Short mmCIF file of C-alpha atoms and ligand atoms in Angstrom, two decimals:
data_model
loop_
_atom_site.label_atom_id
_atom_site.label_comp_id
_atom_site.label_asym_id
_atom_site.label_seq_id
_atom_site.Cartn_x
_atom_site.Cartn_y
_atom_site.Cartn_z
CA MET A 7 196.16 72.01 37.13
CA ASN A 8 193.07 72.64 39.17
CA SER A 9 189.94 72.36 37.05
CA ILE A 10 188.60 75.76 38.01
CA ILE A 11 191.71 77.51 36.81
CA TYR A 12 191.97 75.16 33.81
CA ASN A 13 188.41 76.23 32.85
CA LEU A 14 189.26 79.88 33.27
CA GLU A 15 192.47 79.54 31.22
CA SER A 16 190.74 77.71 28.40
CA ASN A 17 188.10 80.45 28.40
CA ASN A 18 185.29 78.23 29.46
CA ASN A 19 182.93 80.39 31.34
CA LEU A 20 183.02 79.58 35.04
CA ASN A 21 179.74 79.22 36.87
CA ASP A 22 179.02 81.41 39.91
CA ASN A 23 179.92 78.67 42.36
CA ASP A 24 183.35 78.22 40.82
CA LEU A 25 183.94 81.98 40.86
CA THR A 26 182.83 82.11 44.54
CA CYS A 27 185.43 79.40 45.41
CA LEU A 28 188.10 81.26 43.56
CA LEU A 29 187.37 84.60 45.16
CA GLU A 30 186.68 83.55 48.72
CA THR A 31 189.75 81.42 49.53
CA ASP A 32 193.49 81.78 49.04
CA ILE A 33 194.16 78.18 48.14
CA TYR A 34 194.19 78.82 44.36
CA ASP A 35 196.14 82.09 44.52
CA ASP A 36 199.63 80.91 43.52
CA GLU A 37 198.39 78.89 40.59
CA LEU A 38 195.93 81.59 39.58
CA HIS A 39 198.58 84.31 39.39
CA LYS A 40 200.99 82.06 37.54
CA VAL A 41 198.47 81.10 34.86
CA ALA A 42 197.28 84.76 34.52
CA ASP A 43 200.87 85.84 34.00
CA LYS A 44 201.31 83.16 31.34
CA VAL A 45 198.20 84.36 29.51
CA ARG A 46 199.31 88.00 29.69
CA LYS A 47 202.67 87.01 28.19
CA GLU A 48 200.99 85.10 25.37
CA ASN A 49 198.98 88.24 24.52
CA TYR A 50 201.32 91.08 25.42
CA GLY A 51 204.74 89.57 26.00
CA ASN A 52 206.49 91.27 28.91
CA PHE A 53 205.45 94.70 27.74
CA VAL A 54 203.92 97.22 30.08
CA TYR A 55 202.13 100.25 28.61
CA ILE A 56 202.36 103.67 30.18
CA ARG A 57 199.57 106.21 30.35
CA GLY A 58 200.30 109.72 31.58
CA LEU A 59 197.67 110.81 34.01
CA ILE A 60 196.69 114.44 34.18
CA GLU A 61 194.30 115.20 37.04
CA PHE A 62 193.01 118.47 35.77
CA THR A 63 190.22 119.39 38.19
CA ASN A 64 189.05 118.25 41.59
CA TYR A 65 185.73 120.16 41.45
CA CYS A 66 182.83 117.73 41.15
CA LYS A 67 179.09 118.10 41.08
CA ASN A 68 178.60 114.57 42.29
CA ASP A 69 178.56 113.40 45.87
CA CYS A 70 179.67 109.72 45.69
CA TYR A 71 179.89 108.57 49.28
CA TYR A 72 183.31 106.98 48.90
CA CYS A 73 185.15 109.78 47.14
CA GLY A 74 187.40 112.41 48.76
CA ILE A 75 186.64 115.09 46.15
CA ARG A 76 182.87 114.70 46.42
CA ARG A 77 180.93 117.96 46.33
CA SER A 78 180.07 118.04 49.98
CA ASN A 79 183.63 117.72 51.20
CA ASP A 80 184.20 121.32 52.18
CA LYS A 81 187.69 120.48 53.40
CA SER A 82 188.83 119.74 49.86
CA ASP A 83 191.18 122.43 48.48
CA ARG A 84 189.73 122.84 44.98
CA TYR A 85 191.77 123.61 41.88
CA ARG A 86 191.46 123.69 38.10
CA LEU A 87 194.16 123.51 35.44
CA ASN A 88 193.77 125.85 32.50
CA LYS A 89 194.48 124.75 28.88
CA ASP A 90 198.09 126.01 28.96
CA GLU A 91 198.77 124.15 32.19
CA ILE A 92 197.27 120.91 30.71
CA LEU A 93 199.37 121.36 27.51
CA LYS A 94 202.44 121.83 29.66
CA CYS A 95 201.77 118.49 31.33
CA CYS A 96 201.47 116.89 27.89
CA LYS A 97 204.78 118.42 26.77
CA THR A 98 206.54 117.12 29.83
CA GLY A 99 205.01 113.67 29.29
CA TYR A 100 205.82 113.68 25.57
CA GLU A 101 209.49 114.47 26.28
CA LEU A 102 209.55 111.55 28.67
CA GLY A 103 208.30 109.22 25.96
CA ILE A 104 204.67 109.03 26.95
CA ARG A 105 202.27 108.60 24.02
CA THR A 106 198.93 108.40 25.81
CA PHE A 107 197.49 111.25 27.88
CA VAL A 108 194.64 110.53 30.27
CA LEU A 109 192.66 113.66 31.25
CA GLN A 110 190.84 112.84 34.47
CA GLY A 111 188.72 114.99 36.73
CA GLY A 112 185.57 115.38 38.72
CA GLU A 113 182.42 116.26 36.89
CA ASP A 114 183.14 119.95 36.59
CA SER A 115 180.76 122.01 34.46
CA TYR A 116 183.33 124.77 34.22
CA TYR A 117 184.77 122.62 31.42
CA ASN A 118 181.85 122.78 29.08
CA ASP A 119 181.84 120.79 25.87
CA ASN A 120 183.43 123.60 23.89
CA LEU A 121 186.33 123.88 26.30
CA ILE A 122 186.87 120.10 26.48
CA CYS A 123 186.81 119.92 22.65
CA ASP A 124 189.19 122.88 22.42
CA ILE A 125 191.67 121.27 24.81
CA VAL A 126 191.36 117.83 23.17
CA SER A 127 191.81 119.22 19.62
CA ASP A 128 194.87 121.27 20.65
CA ILE A 129 196.54 118.24 22.20
CA HIS A 130 195.59 116.26 19.06
CA LYS A 131 197.10 118.85 16.75
CA LEU A 132 200.32 119.09 18.76
CA TYR A 133 200.80 115.36 19.36
CA ARG A 134 199.51 113.50 16.37
CA ASP A 135 201.21 110.25 17.45
CA CYS A 136 199.46 110.23 20.82
CA ALA A 137 196.21 108.82 22.06
CA ILE A 138 193.94 111.04 24.15
CA THR A 139 191.85 109.41 26.87
CA LEU A 140 189.14 111.19 28.80
CA SER A 141 187.85 110.23 32.21
CA ILE A 142 185.36 112.92 33.04
CA GLY A 143 182.27 111.07 34.04
CA GLU A 144 178.68 110.88 32.75
CA LYS A 145 177.70 112.99 29.74
CA SER A 146 175.17 112.89 26.93
CA TYR A 147 175.69 110.94 23.70
CA GLU A 148 176.13 114.26 21.87
CA SER A 149 178.84 115.43 24.27
CA TYR A 150 180.76 112.16 24.00
CA LYS A 151 180.45 112.35 20.24
CA SER A 152 181.83 115.89 20.14
CA TYR A 153 184.93 114.92 22.21
CA PHE A 154 185.43 111.93 19.90
CA ASP A 155 185.28 114.11 16.82
CA ALA A 156 187.77 116.53 18.44
CA GLY A 157 190.27 113.69 18.78
CA ALA A 158 189.66 111.74 22.01
CA LYS A 159 189.51 108.08 21.12
CA ARG A 160 189.50 106.41 24.52
CA PHE A 161 187.30 106.89 27.58
CA LEU A 162 187.53 105.53 31.13
CA LEU A 163 184.34 105.26 33.13
CA ARG A 164 184.16 102.65 35.91
CA HIS A 165 180.73 101.20 36.37
CA GLU A 166 181.59 101.04 40.12
CA THR A 167 179.17 98.21 40.85
CA ALA A 168 176.74 96.36 38.59
CA ASN A 169 174.26 95.71 41.36
CA GLU A 170 171.41 98.25 41.68
CA GLU A 171 171.08 97.96 45.48
CA HIS A 172 174.80 98.21 45.99
CA TYR A 173 174.99 101.16 43.61
CA ALA A 174 172.33 102.93 45.73
CA ARG A 175 174.40 102.37 48.90
CA LEU A 176 177.43 104.00 47.33
CA HIS A 177 175.75 106.95 45.56
CA PRO A 178 173.13 109.55 46.28
CA GLU A 179 169.67 108.94 44.81
CA ILE A 180 170.16 111.33 41.96
CA MET A 181 172.80 109.04 40.42
CA SER A 182 171.80 105.78 38.77
CA LEU A 183 173.46 102.63 37.53
CA GLU A 184 171.16 102.78 34.57
CA ASN A 185 172.64 106.06 33.38
CA ARG A 186 176.22 104.83 34.07
CA LYS A 187 175.56 101.80 31.84
CA ARG A 188 173.87 104.00 29.20
CA CYS A 189 177.02 106.13 29.10
CA LEU A 190 179.26 103.04 28.63
CA PHE A 191 177.21 101.68 25.76
CA ASP A 192 176.99 105.11 24.14
CA LEU A 193 180.76 105.39 24.28
CA LYS A 194 181.11 102.01 22.60
CA LYS A 195 178.57 102.91 19.92
CA ILE A 196 180.51 106.06 19.07
CA GLY A 197 183.65 104.05 18.58
CA TYR A 198 185.75 104.77 21.69
CA GLN A 199 188.06 102.24 23.20
CA VAL A 200 186.26 102.01 26.47
CA GLY A 201 187.54 101.26 29.97
CA SER A 202 185.36 100.23 32.87
CA GLY A 203 185.84 98.67 36.26
CA PHE A 204 185.07 98.84 39.92
CA MET A 205 186.50 99.23 43.40
CA VAL A 206 187.39 96.10 45.28
CA GLY A 207 186.13 95.89 48.82
CA SER A 208 183.91 98.92 48.65
CA PRO A 209 181.52 99.20 51.57
CA TYR A 210 178.72 96.61 51.52
CA GLN A 211 180.19 94.76 48.52
CA THR A 212 179.57 91.01 48.52
CA THR A 213 181.14 88.21 46.51
CA GLN A 214 177.87 87.98 44.60
CA ASN A 215 178.19 91.68 43.71
CA ILE A 216 181.70 91.07 42.35
CA ILE A 217 180.37 88.20 40.22
CA GLU A 218 177.72 90.55 38.87
CA ASP A 219 180.56 93.02 38.05
CA LEU A 220 182.36 90.26 36.07
CA ARG A 221 179.15 89.33 34.26
CA PHE A 222 178.48 92.93 33.36
CA LEU A 223 182.03 93.31 32.01
CA GLN A 224 181.41 90.21 29.88
CA GLU A 225 178.39 91.96 28.42
CA LEU A 226 180.20 95.24 27.86
CA GLU A 227 183.44 93.75 26.52
CA PRO A 228 185.55 96.76 27.48
CA ASP A 229 189.08 97.28 26.09
CA MET A 230 190.45 98.42 29.42
CA ILE A 231 189.48 97.22 32.89
CA GLY A 232 190.53 99.26 35.92
CA ILE A 233 190.15 97.85 39.37
CA GLY A 234 191.73 98.98 42.63
CA PRO A 235 191.01 98.53 46.29
CA TYR A 236 188.53 100.89 47.94
CA ILE A 237 190.52 103.12 50.30
CA ASN A 238 188.93 105.12 53.07
CA HIS A 239 188.80 108.88 53.16
CA LYS A 240 188.08 110.56 56.55
CA ASP A 241 186.03 113.40 55.11
CA THR A 242 183.35 111.27 53.49
CA PRO A 243 180.25 109.56 54.85
CA PHE A 244 182.22 106.28 54.68
CA ALA A 245 184.88 107.54 57.13
CA GLY A 246 186.18 104.64 59.15
CA LYS A 247 185.00 101.90 56.73
CA LYS A 248 187.41 99.10 56.00
CA ASN A 249 189.76 99.29 52.99
CA GLY A 250 189.67 96.70 50.25
CA THR A 251 192.51 94.10 50.50
CA LEU A 252 195.60 93.52 48.42
CA GLU A 253 194.83 89.80 48.19
CA LEU A 254 191.36 90.10 46.77
CA THR A 255 192.42 92.82 44.34
CA LEU A 256 195.27 90.68 43.03
CA ARG A 257 192.99 87.66 42.77
CA LEU A 258 190.58 89.74 40.68
CA VAL A 259 193.37 91.10 38.47
CA SER A 260 194.20 87.52 37.62
CA VAL A 261 190.58 86.47 37.09
CA LEU A 262 190.13 89.44 34.77
CA ARG A 263 193.24 88.61 32.82
CA LEU A 264 191.94 85.04 32.29
CA MET A 265 188.39 86.13 31.43
CA PHE A 266 189.62 89.00 29.17
CA PRO A 267 192.96 87.88 27.80
CA TYR A 268 193.20 90.84 25.37
CA ALA A 269 192.38 93.61 27.93
CA LEU A 270 194.54 96.50 29.07
CA ILE A 271 194.55 96.18 32.84
CA PRO A 272 196.36 98.78 34.97
CA ALA A 273 198.32 98.12 38.13
CA THR A 274 196.59 101.07 39.78
CA THR A 275 197.80 103.80 42.13
CA ALA A 276 195.30 102.52 44.70
CA LEU A 277 197.01 99.12 44.60
CA GLY A 278 200.35 100.84 45.18
CA THR A 279 198.80 102.82 48.05
CA ILE A 280 197.57 99.83 50.12
CA SER A 281 200.85 98.01 49.66
CA LEU A 282 204.35 99.23 48.98
CA ASN A 283 204.92 96.77 46.16
CA GLY A 284 201.23 96.50 45.21
CA ARG A 285 201.82 97.58 41.60
CA GLU A 286 204.69 95.07 41.07
CA LEU A 287 202.40 92.33 42.45
CA GLY A 288 199.59 93.62 40.19
CA LEU A 289 201.84 93.21 37.14
CA LYS A 290 202.83 89.70 38.22
CA SER A 291 199.13 88.85 38.56
CA GLY A 292 198.22 89.84 35.03
CA ALA A 293 198.16 93.68 34.83
CA ASN A 294 199.94 95.30 31.82
CA VAL A 295 199.52 99.09 32.23
CA VAL A 296 200.98 101.69 34.65
CA MET A 297 199.89 105.27 34.90
CA PRO A 298 202.59 107.75 35.94
CA ASN A 299 201.23 111.05 37.17
CA LEU A 300 201.88 114.11 34.96
CA SER A 301 199.86 116.54 37.06
CA PRO A 302 201.78 119.56 38.45
CA VAL A 303 203.28 118.73 41.84
CA GLU A 304 201.43 121.70 43.40
CA THR A 305 198.04 120.15 42.75
CA ARG A 306 198.76 116.43 43.24
CA LYS A 307 197.89 116.28 46.93
CA LYS A 308 194.59 118.05 46.28
CA TYR A 309 193.34 115.19 44.03
CA ASP A 310 192.87 113.14 47.15
CA LEU A 311 190.25 110.61 46.28
CA TYR A 312 191.41 108.51 49.33
CA GLU A 313 193.94 108.81 52.13
CA ASN A 314 197.69 108.42 51.79
CA LYS A 315 197.57 108.39 48.00
CA ILE A 316 201.06 107.74 46.64
CA CYS A 317 202.94 109.63 43.93
CA THR A 318 201.90 113.04 45.21
CA GLY A 319 205.33 114.50 45.88
CA GLU A 320 207.40 113.72 42.80
CA GLU A 321 207.90 115.53 39.46
CA ALA A 322 206.71 113.57 36.47
CA ALA A 323 210.22 112.43 35.53
CA GLU A 324 210.82 111.06 39.03
CA CYS A 325 207.44 109.33 38.99
CA LEU A 326 208.18 107.68 35.71
CA GLY A 327 211.69 106.72 36.79
CA CYS A 328 210.30 105.08 39.94
CA LEU A 329 207.73 103.22 37.89
CA GLU A 330 210.29 102.05 35.37
CA ARG A 331 212.39 100.58 38.18
CA ARG A 332 209.38 98.87 39.67
CA VAL A 333 208.34 97.43 36.32
CA GLU A 334 211.82 96.13 35.65
CA SER A 335 212.18 94.65 39.12
CA ALA A 336 208.97 92.70 38.51
CA GLY A 337 210.49 91.28 35.25
CA TYR A 338 208.67 93.39 32.68
CA ARG A 339 209.58 96.18 30.33
CA ILE A 340 207.95 99.56 29.71
CA VAL A 341 207.11 100.34 26.09
CA THR A 342 206.49 103.85 24.95
CA ASP A 343 204.29 103.29 21.94
CA ILE A 344 200.60 104.32 21.79
CA GLY A 345 199.56 100.89 23.19
CA ASP A 346 196.28 100.11 21.53
CA VAL A 347 194.25 97.15 22.77
CA LYS A 348 194.89 93.88 20.91
CA LYS A 349 191.95 92.67 18.87
CA HIS A 350 189.35 90.91 20.96
CA ALA A 351 189.23 87.16 20.47
N1 SAM B 25 184.67 111.72 37.54
C1 SAM B 25 185.16 110.61 36.77
C2 SAM B 25 184.33 109.40 36.90
O1 SAM B 25 183.37 109.43 37.69
O2 SAM B 25 184.57 108.44 36.23
C3 SAM B 25 186.63 110.27 37.05
C4 SAM B 25 187.17 110.58 38.43
S1 SAM B 25 186.74 109.44 39.63
C5 SAM B 25 187.54 110.13 41.07
C6 SAM B 25 187.83 108.07 39.24
C7 SAM B 25 187.69 106.81 40.03
O3 SAM B 25 188.22 106.90 41.32
C8 SAM B 25 186.28 106.35 40.34
O4 SAM B 25 185.73 105.70 39.20
C9 SAM B 25 186.43 105.45 41.55
O5 SAM B 25 186.33 104.10 41.20
C10 SAM B 25 187.81 105.83 42.09
N2 SAM B 25 187.71 106.23 43.50
C11 SAM B 25 187.01 107.21 44.04
N3 SAM B 25 187.08 107.24 45.40
C12 SAM B 25 187.84 106.16 45.71
C13 SAM B 25 188.27 105.58 46.95
N4 SAM B 25 187.89 106.11 48.11
N5 SAM B 25 189.04 104.47 46.95
C14 SAM B 25 189.41 103.95 45.75
N6 SAM B 25 189.04 104.41 44.57
C15 SAM B 25 188.26 105.53 44.57
FE1 FES B 26 183.03 113.10 41.49
FE2 FES B 26 184.49 111.60 42.99
S1 FES B 26 182.48 112.35 43.47
S2 FES B 26 185.04 112.46 41.12
#
């Protein structure tokens, strides 16, 4: 076996030169994906966990340059789900066997802390055997703590990029990497299972930036790591920029599996959007989570972070059925339990 991959598999930290070699050429790809799949099977067998995604608002106070629902996109058709509508999504998901609900949205102050806690605690009361995950952006320590006490035990917040200059090229001045990191460490301190991650191939990203992302993740030790290709949206300042590639995303999924053998790593919707069988390939490269969409069909198209987003036309049951077939065709099996992270090594 190639020594770079051997070092990764045996958990010896790779130096930056080795990582650069691995990320910038395709010569290691076959072996890299094979070894990553072996390590995922040692840790998680052939199980794939499902998380039901509820995209409950596309209002956002932020103006991230890459994002289709950014505040300044006045072409975005805005919507909010009320508590009953969110609970209805959970009911549908529960009946389909889903035991984790992910509430994701833009940073929308309409949902103040009281309302978020009210929604979370109602879901918690109704579905005691389910995990509630929030993905609602940057908040204060106190706000995060109140959601945790209401019953949310997992939180997804991608750091997006761990390099200050790169961060400043992707976000307006008012946003800072420092605050993003503060949020992630606060979430850990409170006791959340934390997910972070970044876009692959975002504008101006260099290999060195990606290595910094990997180093930051080593420092954070997240339970979940979400990566997906950057995909262009025509109504953003990045209109016309190149998309991230399937190849680099898959390479990184494998590298992440080897660096973080215990982690929950989704085969993301963005991966399925840039390539028809992107999610199957993601699973074969080391991913072990898929996220069927439970949002009402009427609002799906409006949560358009990027162009041609898949899974916007089907009902939840169809979406899950399609994912089940894809997971099986890749040689894995969906499990419906709560799917906590395995203990870190
Ligand atoms: N507001 C929450 C937050 O900031 O974490 C959650 C919603 S945000 C839309 C979820 C993720 O979508 C972001 O962390 C970002 O990585 C991803 N995203 C946004 N625009 C994207 C694009 N054009 N291509 C790929 N991913 C994108
Ligand atoms: Fe807020 Fe994208 S800019 S969710």
